[in-house]
Tab-separated table of N, CA and C in Angstrom:
chain	number	residue	atom	x	y	z
A	98	MET	N	-213.397	64.270	0.943
A	98	MET	CA	-214.841	64.187	1.107
A	98	MET	C	-215.506	65.213	0.190
A	99	ASP	N	-216.564	64.776	-0.427
A	99	ASP	CA	-217.305	65.632	-1.337
A	99	ASP	C	-217.869	66.833	-0.574
A	100	ASN	N	-217.700	68.028	-1.117
A	100	ASN	CA	-218.187	69.246	-0.456
A	100	ASN	C	-219.700	69.279	-0.306
A	101	GLN	N	-220.420	68.577	-1.172
A	101	GLN	CA	-221.880	68.554	-1.109
A	101	GLN	C	-222.404	67.588	-0.055
A	102	LEU	N	-221.600	66.660	0.378
A	102	LEU	CA	-222.069	65.602	1.276
A	102	LEU	C	-222.704	66.125	2.558
A	103	PRO	N	-222.084	67.062	3.292
A	103	PRO	CA	-222.744	67.531	4.525
A	103	PRO	C	-224.138	68.114	4.277
A	104	GLU	N	-224.283	68.894	3.221
A	104	GLU	CA	-225.604	69.475	2.925
A	104	GLU	C	-226.589	68.384	2.508
A	105	LEU	N	-226.136	67.424	1.726
A	105	LEU	CA	-227.010	66.317	1.330
A	105	LEU	C	-227.455	65.512	2.548
A	106	LEU	N	-226.554	65.289	3.482
A	106	LEU	CA	-226.915	64.555	4.700
A	106	LEU	C	-227.923	65.344	5.536
A	107	ARG	N	-227.768	66.658	5.596
A	107	ARG	CA	-228.749	67.480	6.304
A	107	ARG	C	-230.118	67.394	5.621
A	108	THR	N	-230.125	67.390	4.305
A	108	THR	CA	-231.380	67.269	3.568
A	108	THR	C	-232.029	65.913	3.822
A	109	VAL	N	-231.233	64.846	3.805
A	109	VAL	CA	-231.758	63.507	4.109
A	109	VAL	C	-232.329	63.478	5.523
A	110	GLU	N	-231.609	64.056	6.478
A	110	GLU	CA	-232.079	64.074	7.867
A	110	GLU	C	-233.406	64.824	7.970
A	111	HIS	N	-233.516	65.949	7.269
A	111	HIS	CA	-234.749	66.735	7.293
A	111	HIS	C	-235.918	65.927	6.714
A	112	GLU	N	-235.704	65.316	5.562
A	112	GLU	CA	-236.770	64.549	4.906
A	112	GLU	C	-237.130	63.303	5.718
A	113	LEU	N	-236.134	62.690	6.311
A	113	LEU	CA	-236.390	61.521	7.151
A	113	LEU	C	-237.226	61.906	8.369
A	114	THR	N	-236.929	63.043	8.965
A	114	THR	CA	-237.703	63.527	10.111
A	114	THR	C	-239.162	63.768	9.709
A	115	ALA	N	-239.378	64.376	8.550
A	115	ALA	CA	-240.744	64.613	8.067
A	115	ALA	C	-241.461	63.283	7.820
A	116	LEU	N	-240.772	62.331	7.220
A	116	LEU	CA	-241.353	61.020	6.956
A	116	LEU	C	-241.718	60.309	8.254
A	117	LEU	N	-240.825	60.351	9.225
A	117	LEU	CA	-241.088	59.693	10.507
A	117	LEU	C	-242.259	60.348	11.236
A	118	ARG	N	-242.333	61.659	11.181
A	118	ARG	CA	-243.444	62.365	11.826
A	118	ARG	C	-244.773	61.947	11.200
A	119	ARG	N	-244.821	61.909	9.882
A	119	ARG	CA	-246.048	61.482	9.200
A	119	ARG	C	-246.332	60.013	9.470
A	120	GLY	N	-245.291	59.207	9.445
A	120	GLY	CA	-245.455	57.778	9.713
A	120	GLY	C	-246.005	57.518	11.104
A	121	ARG	N	-245.535	58.282	12.062
A	121	ARG	CA	-246.025	58.130	13.441
A	121	ARG	C	-247.509	58.459	13.505
A	122	ALA	N	-247.931	59.515	12.835
A	122	ALA	CA	-249.347	59.889	12.832
A	122	ALA	C	-250.200	58.796	12.195
A	123	VAL	N	-249.722	58.235	11.099
A	123	VAL	CA	-250.447	57.145	10.442
A	123	VAL	C	-250.515	55.931	11.370
A	124	SER	N	-249.392	55.595	11.997
A	124	SER	CA	-249.344	54.445	12.907
A	124	SER	C	-250.338	54.617	14.042
A	125	TRP	N	-250.403	55.800	14.615
A	125	TRP	CA	-251.323	56.045	15.718
A	125	TRP	C	-252.769	55.875	15.262
A	126	GLY	N	-253.065	56.336	14.067
A	126	GLY	CA	-254.425	56.185	13.546
A	126	GLY	C	-254.801	54.728	13.353
A	127	VAL	N	-253.897	53.948	12.789
A	127	VAL	CA	-254.166	52.526	12.573
A	127	VAL	C	-254.362	51.826	13.911
A	128	VAL	N	-253.484	52.090	14.864
A	128	VAL	CA	-253.562	51.425	16.167
A	128	VAL	C	-254.875	51.753	16.868
A	129	ARG	N	-255.298	53.007	16.807
A	129	ARG	CA	-256.571	53.385	17.442
A	129	ARG	C	-257.744	52.647	16.819
A	130	GLU	N	-257.668	52.402	15.504
A	130	GLU	CA	-258.739	51.646	14.840
A	130	GLU	C	-258.709	50.178	15.228
A	131	VAL	N	-257.522	49.632	15.451
A	131	VAL	CA	-257.422	48.229	15.867
A	131	VAL	C	-258.086	48.064	17.224
A	132	HIS	N	-257.716	48.924	18.165
A	132	HIS	CA	-258.326	48.909	19.494
A	132	HIS	C	-258.034	50.240	20.174
A	133	PRO	N	-259.038	50.880	20.758
A	133	PRO	CA	-258.825	52.214	21.337
A	133	PRO	C	-257.890	52.228	22.551
A	134	HIS	N	-257.618	51.087	23.157
A	134	HIS	CA	-256.769	51.055	24.344
A	134	HIS	C	-255.314	50.689	24.042
A	135	LEU	N	-254.960	50.573	22.779
A	135	LEU	CA	-253.583	50.226	22.426
A	135	LEU	C	-252.671	51.438	22.522
A	136	GLU	N	-251.423	51.176	22.889
A	136	GLU	CA	-250.407	52.224	22.880
A	136	GLU	C	-250.053	52.532	21.428
A	137	PRO	N	-249.831	53.803	21.104
A	137	PRO	CA	-249.527	54.163	19.714
A	137	PRO	C	-248.320	53.440	19.128
A	138	ASN	N	-247.322	53.142	19.935
A	138	ASN	CA	-246.108	52.529	19.389
A	138	ASN	C	-246.233	51.030	19.157
A	139	THR	N	-247.429	50.460	19.286
A	139	THR	CA	-247.586	49.030	19.001
A	139	THR	C	-247.796	48.752	17.511
A	140	TYR	N	-247.915	49.785	16.691
A	140	TYR	CA	-248.131	49.564	15.261
A	140	TYR	C	-247.018	48.704	14.647
A	141	GLY	N	-245.768	49.073	14.914
A	141	GLY	CA	-244.656	48.302	14.352
A	141	GLY	C	-244.690	46.851	14.795
A	142	LEU	N	-245.056	46.627	16.027
A	142	LEU	CA	-245.176	45.271	16.553
A	142	LEU	C	-246.275	44.502	15.822
A	143	LEU	N	-247.435	45.116	15.681
A	143	LEU	CA	-248.536	44.462	14.964
A	143	LEU	C	-248.171	44.183	13.509
A	144	LEU	N	-247.509	45.146	12.881
A	144	LEU	CA	-247.103	44.976	11.483
A	144	LEU	C	-246.157	43.791	11.330
A	145	TRP	N	-245.148	43.703	12.209
A	145	TRP	CA	-244.196	42.596	12.098
A	145	TRP	C	-244.836	41.254	12.406
A	146	LEU	N	-245.761	41.219	13.348
A	146	LEU	CA	-246.470	39.978	13.618
A	146	LEU	C	-247.327	39.582	12.421
A	147	ARG	N	-247.934	40.559	11.777
A	147	ARG	CA	-248.762	40.276	10.592
A	147	ARG	C	-247.905	39.762	9.456
A	148	ARG	N	-246.751	40.347	9.261
A	148	ARG	CA	-245.873	39.946	8.152
A	148	ARG	C	-245.126	38.650	8.425
A	149	SER	N	-244.789	38.413	9.681
A	149	SER	CA	-243.916	37.295	10.019
A	149	SER	C	-244.654	36.013	10.366
A	150	GLY	N	-245.915	36.111	10.707
A	150	GLY	CA	-246.594	34.925	11.225
A	150	GLY	C	-246.122	34.700	12.643
A	151	ALA	N	-245.732	33.478	12.944
A	151	ALA	CA	-245.266	33.151	14.292
A	151	ALA	C	-243.787	33.495	14.428
A	152	VAL	N	-243.437	34.208	15.502
A	152	VAL	CA	-242.064	34.662	15.707
A	152	VAL	C	-241.747	34.642	17.200
A	153	ARG	N	-240.496	34.357	17.515
A	153	ARG	CA	-240.049	34.376	18.908
A	153	ARG	C	-239.916	35.806	19.408
A	154	LEU	N	-240.145	35.980	20.688
A	154	LEU	CA	-240.024	37.292	21.311
A	154	LEU	C	-238.618	37.853	21.121
A	155	THR	N	-237.592	37.022	21.294
A	155	THR	CA	-236.223	37.518	21.157
A	155	THR	C	-235.935	37.990	19.732
A	156	ASP	N	-236.431	37.271	18.734
A	156	ASP	CA	-236.226	37.676	17.341
A	156	ASP	C	-236.969	38.978	17.042
A	157	LEU	N	-238.172	39.097	17.580
A	157	LEU	CA	-238.956	40.310	17.386
A	157	LEU	C	-238.289	41.494	18.072
A	158	SER	N	-237.740	41.262	19.254
A	158	SER	CA	-237.045	42.309	19.998
A	158	SER	C	-235.871	42.859	19.194
A	159	VAL	N	-235.088	41.971	18.602
A	159	VAL	CA	-233.947	42.389	17.786
A	159	VAL	C	-234.428	43.146	16.553
A	160	ARG	N	-235.425	42.616	15.886
A	160	ARG	CA	-235.915	43.225	14.647
A	160	ARG	C	-236.473	44.629	14.872
A	161	LEU	N	-237.197	44.786	15.990
A	161	LEU	CA	-237.818	46.079	16.270
A	161	LEU	C	-236.915	47.032	17.026
A	162	GLY	N	-235.812	46.516	17.573
A	162	GLY	CA	-234.914	47.358	18.358
A	162	GLY	C	-235.532	47.784	19.669
A	163	VAL	N	-236.320	46.903	20.258
A	163	VAL	CA	-237.015	47.177	21.514
A	163	VAL	C	-236.552	46.149	22.541
A	164	GLY	N	-236.373	46.585	23.776
A	164	GLY	CA	-235.965	45.676	24.833
A	164	GLY	C	-237.008	44.602	25.084
A	165	LYS	N	-236.543	43.430	25.516
A	165	LYS	CA	-237.464	42.318	25.757
A	165	LYS	C	-238.499	42.649	26.832
A	166	GLY	N	-238.112	43.408	27.860
A	166	GLY	CA	-239.048	43.769	28.918
A	166	GLY	C	-240.196	44.622	28.392
A	167	THR	N	-239.854	45.635	27.612
A	167	THR	CA	-240.864	46.513	27.019
A	167	THR	C	-241.763	45.721	26.078
A	168	LEU	N	-241.138	44.888	25.263
A	168	LEU	CA	-241.893	44.096	24.298
A	168	LEU	C	-242.810	43.104	25.009
A	169	SER	N	-242.328	42.473	26.073
A	169	SER	CA	-243.155	41.524	26.837
A	169	SER	C	-244.392	42.219	27.396
A	170	ARG	N	-244.224	43.423	27.901
A	170	ARG	CA	-245.350	44.188	28.442
A	170	ARG	C	-246.363	44.489	27.340
A	171	GLN	N	-245.874	44.897	26.175
A	171	GLN	CA	-246.775	45.184	25.064
A	171	GLN	C	-247.516	43.923	24.619
A	172	ILE	N	-246.786	42.818	24.544
A	172	ILE	CA	-247.397	41.551	24.131
A	172	ILE	C	-248.476	41.130	25.119
A	173	ARG	N	-248.205	41.253	26.420
A	173	ARG	CA	-249.217	40.894	27.422
A	173	ARG	C	-250.498	41.696	27.214
A	174	GLY	N	-250.353	42.987	26.953
A	174	GLY	CA	-251.525	43.818	26.701
A	174	GLY	C	-252.299	43.365	25.470
A	175	LEU	N	-251.580	43.006	24.423
A	175	LEU	CA	-252.229	42.528	23.198
A	175	LEU	C	-252.895	41.173	23.416
A	176	GLU	N	-252.274	40.329	24.243
A	176	GLU	CA	-252.891	39.032	24.584
A	176	GLU	C	-254.191	39.250	25.363
A	177	GLU	N	-254.168	40.167	26.317
A	177	GLU	CA	-255.359	40.449	27.133
A	177	GLU	C	-256.522	40.959	26.280
A	178	LEU	N	-256.201	41.642	25.193
A	178	LEU	CA	-257.227	42.148	24.286
A	178	LEU	C	-257.654	41.110	23.251
A	179	GLY	N	-257.017	39.935	23.267
A	179	GLY	CA	-257.365	38.872	22.331
A	179	GLY	C	-256.813	39.080	20.936
A	180	LEU	N	-255.763	39.907	20.810
A	180	LEU	CA	-255.204	40.210	19.489
A	180	LEU	C	-253.958	39.390	19.165
A	181	VAL	N	-253.284	38.881	20.193
A	181	VAL	CA	-252.050	38.102	20.021
A	181	VAL	C	-252.155	36.825	20.846
A	182	ARG	N	-251.566	35.761	20.323
A	182	ARG	CA	-251.497	34.498	21.072
A	182	ARG	C	-250.038	34.080	21.203
A	183	ARG	N	-249.778	33.339	22.251
A	183	ARG	CA	-248.441	32.824	22.554
A	183	ARG	C	-248.554	31.307	22.589
A	184	GLU	N	-247.717	30.650	21.784
A	184	GLU	CA	-247.734	29.184	21.728
A	184	GLU	C	-246.318	28.656	21.910
A	185	PRO	N	-246.177	27.456	22.454
A	185	PRO	CA	-244.833	26.892	22.614
A	185	PRO	C	-244.118	26.775	21.267
A	186	ASP	N	-242.836	27.062	21.274
A	186	ASP	CA	-242.016	26.930	20.073
A	186	ASP	C	-241.725	25.446	19.879
A	187	PRO	N	-242.099	24.858	18.750
A	187	PRO	CA	-241.860	23.423	18.544
A	187	PRO	C	-240.384	23.049	18.511
A	188	GLU	N	-239.516	24.025	18.215
A	188	GLU	CA	-238.078	23.757	18.158
A	188	GLU	C	-237.409	23.906	19.518
A	189	ASP	N	-238.040	24.630	20.432
A	189	ASP	CA	-237.458	24.869	21.756
A	189	ASP	C	-238.607	25.118	22.729
A	190	ARG	N	-238.959	24.099	23.499
A	190	ARG	CA	-240.111	24.172	24.404
A	190	ARG	C	-239.964	25.250	25.485
A	191	ARG	N	-238.743	25.753	25.711
A	191	ARG	CA	-238.557	26.825	26.695
A	191	ARG	C	-238.993	28.161	26.135
A	192	ALA	N	-239.053	28.254	24.829
A	192	ALA	CA	-239.400	29.513	24.164
A	192	ALA	C	-240.850	29.467	23.676
A	193	ALA	N	-241.357	30.619	23.317
A	193	ALA	CA	-242.715	30.722	22.778
A	193	ALA	C	-242.677	31.450	21.444
A	194	ARG	N	-243.657	31.160	20.637
A	194	ARG	CA	-243.847	31.873	19.373
A	194	ARG	C	-245.093	32.738	19.508
A	195	LEU	N	-244.974	33.946	19.015
A	195	LEU	CA	-246.063	34.916	19.085
A	195	LEU	C	-246.668	35.090	17.700
A	196	SER	N	-247.970	35.264	17.655
A	196	SER	CA	-248.636	35.533	16.380
A	196	SER	C	-249.946	36.255	16.654
A	197	LEU	N	-250.450	36.902	15.619
A	197	LEU	CA	-251.747	37.541	15.736
A	197	LEU	C	-252.835	36.472	15.759
A	198	THR	N	-253.871	36.712	16.533
A	198	THR	CA	-255.048	35.855	16.486
A	198	THR	C	-255.814	36.174	15.209
A	199	VAL	N	-256.812	35.382	14.893
A	199	VAL	CA	-257.647	35.667	13.735
A	199	VAL	C	-258.293	37.044	13.906
A	200	GLU	N	-258.758	37.346	15.121
A	200	GLU	CA	-259.354	38.659	15.396
A	200	GLU	C	-258.311	39.765	15.259
A	201	GLY	N	-257.099	39.528	15.722
A	201	GLY	CA	-256.028	40.504	15.586
A	201	GLY	C	-255.724	40.791	14.126
A	202	GLN	N	-255.662	39.732	13.316
A	202	GLN	CA	-255.425	39.912	11.880
A	202	GLN	C	-256.561	40.695	11.239
A	203	ARG	N	-257.792	40.343	11.573
A	203	ARG	CA	-258.955	41.002	10.983
A	203	ARG	C	-258.956	42.501	11.304
A	204	ARG	N	-258.733	42.828	12.575
A	204	ARG	CA	-258.749	44.234	12.984
A	204	ARG	C	-257.593	45.014	12.364
A	205	PHE	N	-256.405	44.409	12.356
A	205	PHE	CA	-255.241	45.097	11.796
A	205	PHE	C	-255.430	45.325	10.297
A	206	ASP	N	-255.864	44.299	9.580
A	206	ASP	CA	-256.044	44.428	8.138
A	206	ASP	C	-257.088	45.484	7.792
A	207	ALA	N	-258.182	45.522	8.554
A	207	ALA	CA	-259.225	46.516	8.296
A	207	ALA	C	-258.695	47.929	8.528
A	208	ALA	N	-257.992	48.122	9.625
A	208	ALA	CA	-257.462	49.451	9.943
A	208	ALA	C	-256.388	49.863	8.945
A	209	ARG	N	-255.548	48.936	8.573
A	209	ARG	CA	-254.452	49.252	7.662
A	209	ARG	C	-254.942	49.514	6.240
A	210	GLY	N	-256.049	48.896	5.863
A	210	GLY	CA	-256.569	49.049	4.501
A	210	GLY	C	-256.822	50.495	4.118
A	211	SER	N	-257.404	51.266	5.027
A	211	SER	CA	-257.678	52.667	4.702
A	211	SER	C	-256.388	53.459	4.556
A	212	ARG	N	-255.358	53.104	5.317
A	212	ARG	CA	-254.075	53.805	5.206
A	212	ARG	C	-253.385	53.473	3.884
A	213	VAL	N	-253.516	52.243	3.439
A	213	VAL	CA	-252.925	51.859	2.154
A	213	VAL	C	-253.616	52.622	1.021
A	214	GLU	N	-254.927	52.806	1.141
A	214	GLU	CA	-255.649	53.588	0.136
A	214	GLU	C	-255.153	55.028	0.104
A	215	GLU	N	-254.908	55.621	1.280
A	215	GLU	CA	-254.374	56.983	1.343
A	215	GLU	C	-253.000	57.055	0.677
A	216	LEU	N	-252.170	56.064	0.929
A	216	LEU	CA	-250.838	56.008	0.323
A	216	LEU	C	-250.953	55.877	-1.190
A	217	GLN	N	-251.871	55.049	-1.627
A	217	GLN	CA	-252.080	54.873	-3.067
A	217	GLN	C	-252.482	56.194	-3.722
A	218	GLN	N	-253.337	56.952	-3.077
A	218	GLN	CA	-253.737	58.254	-3.614
A	218	GLN	C	-252.561	59.224	-3.655
A	219	SER	N	-251.739	59.210	-2.601
A	219	SER	CA	-250.586	60.118	-2.541
A	219	SER	C	-249.555	59.812	-3.619
A	220	LEU	N	-249.451	58.548	-3.977
A	220	LEU	CA	-248.433	58.129	-4.944
A	220	LEU	C	-249.021	57.860	-6.328
A	221	ALA	N	-250.248	58.288	-6.562
A	221	ALA	CA	-250.941	57.988	-7.820
A	221	ALA	C	-250.188	58.490	-9.052
A	222	GLY	N	-249.483	59.593	-8.939
A	222	GLY	CA	-248.770	60.144	-10.090
A	222	GLY	C	-247.398	59.544	-10.325
A	223	TRP	N	-246.983	58.632	-9.471
A	223	TRP	CA	-245.663	58.033	-9.600
A	223	TRP	C	-245.692	56.875	-10.599
A	224	SER	N	-244.621	56.750	-11.349
A	224	SER	CA	-244.512	55.610	-12.266
A	224	SER	C	-244.165	54.352	-11.469
A	225	ALA	N	-244.418	53.216	-12.068
A	225	ALA	CA	-244.064	51.948	-11.423
A	225	ALA	C	-242.561	51.878	-11.162
A	226	ASP	N	-241.755	52.400	-12.082
A	226	ASP	CA	-240.302	52.401	-11.891
A	226	ASP	C	-239.903	53.266	-10.698
A	227	ASP	N	-240.531	54.446	-10.562
A	227	ASP	CA	-240.224	55.312	-9.418
A	227	ASP	C	-240.630	54.651	-8.105
A	228	LEU	N	-241.808	54.020	-8.081
A	228	LEU	CA	-242.248	53.315	-6.873
A	228	LEU	C	-241.290	52.181	-6.517
A	229	ALA	N	-240.876	51.437	-7.518
A	229	ALA	CA	-239.942	50.337	-7.272
A	229	ALA	C	-238.617	50.858	-6.730
A	230	GLU	N	-238.126	51.953	-7.288
A	230	GLU	CA	-236.869	52.530	-6.823
A	230	GLU	C	-237.010	53.084	-5.408
A	231	PHE	N	-238.128	53.741	-5.116
A	231	PHE	CA	-238.392	54.264	-3.778
A	231	PHE	C	-238.428	53.114	-2.763
A	232	ALA	N	-239.148	52.057	-3.095
A	232	ALA	CA	-239.223	50.892	-2.206
A	232	ALA	C	-237.845	50.267	-2.008
A	233	ARG	N	-237.067	50.168	-3.085
A	233	ARG	CA	-235.728	49.583	-2.994
A	233	ARG	C	-234.832	50.418	-2.085
A	234	LEU	N	-234.865	51.729	-2.265
A	234	LEU	CA	-234.021	52.604	-1.456
A	234	LEU	C	-234.448	52.610	0.016
A	235	LEU	N	-235.753	52.625	0.277
A	235	LEU	CA	-236.220	52.557	1.664
A	235	LEU	C	-235.789	51.250	2.315
A	236	HIS	N	-235.918	50.158	1.574
A	236	HIS	CA	-235.489	48.857	2.107
A	236	HIS	C	-233.988	48.865	2.391
A	237	HIS	N	-233.234	49.377	1.467
A	237	HIS	CA	-231.783	49.450	1.638
A	237	HIS	C	-231.431	50.276	2.875
A	238	PHE	N	-232.090	51.399	3.034
A	238	PHE	CA	-231.861	52.254	4.201
A	238	PHE	C	-232.208	51.507	5.490
A	239	ASN	N	-233.384	50.899	5.532
A	239	ASN	CA	-233.829	50.210	6.740
A	239	ASN	C	-232.949	49.020	7.095
A	240	GLU	N	-232.445	48.343	6.108
A	240	GLU	CA	-231.579	47.183	6.370
A	240	GLU	C	-230.192	47.588	6.850
A	241	ASN	N	-229.769	48.795	6.523
A	241	ASN	CA	-228.397	49.201	6.837
A	241	ASN	C	-228.275	50.258	7.923
A	242	TRP	N	-229.376	50.867	8.319
A	242	TRP	CA	-229.317	51.929	9.314
A	242	TRP	C	-229.210	51.319	10.706
A	243	THR	N	-228.193	51.712	11.423
A	243	THR	CA	-227.986	51.231	12.795
A	243	THR	C	-227.771	52.435	13.690
A	244	PRO	N	-228.869	53.034	14.161
A	244	PRO	CA	-228.726	54.215	15.019
A	244	PRO	C	-228.089	53.837	16.347
A	245	GLU	N	-227.344	54.768	16.878
A	245	GLU	CA	-226.747	54.546	18.208
A	245	GLU	C	-227.806	54.766	19.247
A	246	ARG	N	-227.699	54.025	20.299
A	246	ARG	CA	-228.694	54.137	21.376
A	246	ARG	C	-228.086	54.796	22.569
């Protein structure tokens, strides 16, 4: 094993912790703008619904790493606020597909827009190649990271 590996892993862990802390703060800000009564941890749920369109609860649960019970409770709250709708799955009438309502999309996009502008300002000095590499590495990390629960 490379002698530098333990120190490099500690550095990655440190930087990842800083990124997650900042990401959580950004997520909370976006969620509060969408609706003041939303739980802060619904940002990831709203983001995946926005990106995915209509998706089954079970697929969303796996993707987000959240239990179906917790996710169902969050979805009910979003439905009550008129931000999410549940429709029968055309492929399996026992299942439902979840998606953002037009109002949910409008509110999420408006709130997220200011955060994207902040990100653009933070990364203004980066080259397109560096941004592409950063995005590639983050995607690679997210696709392969399987934390123990």
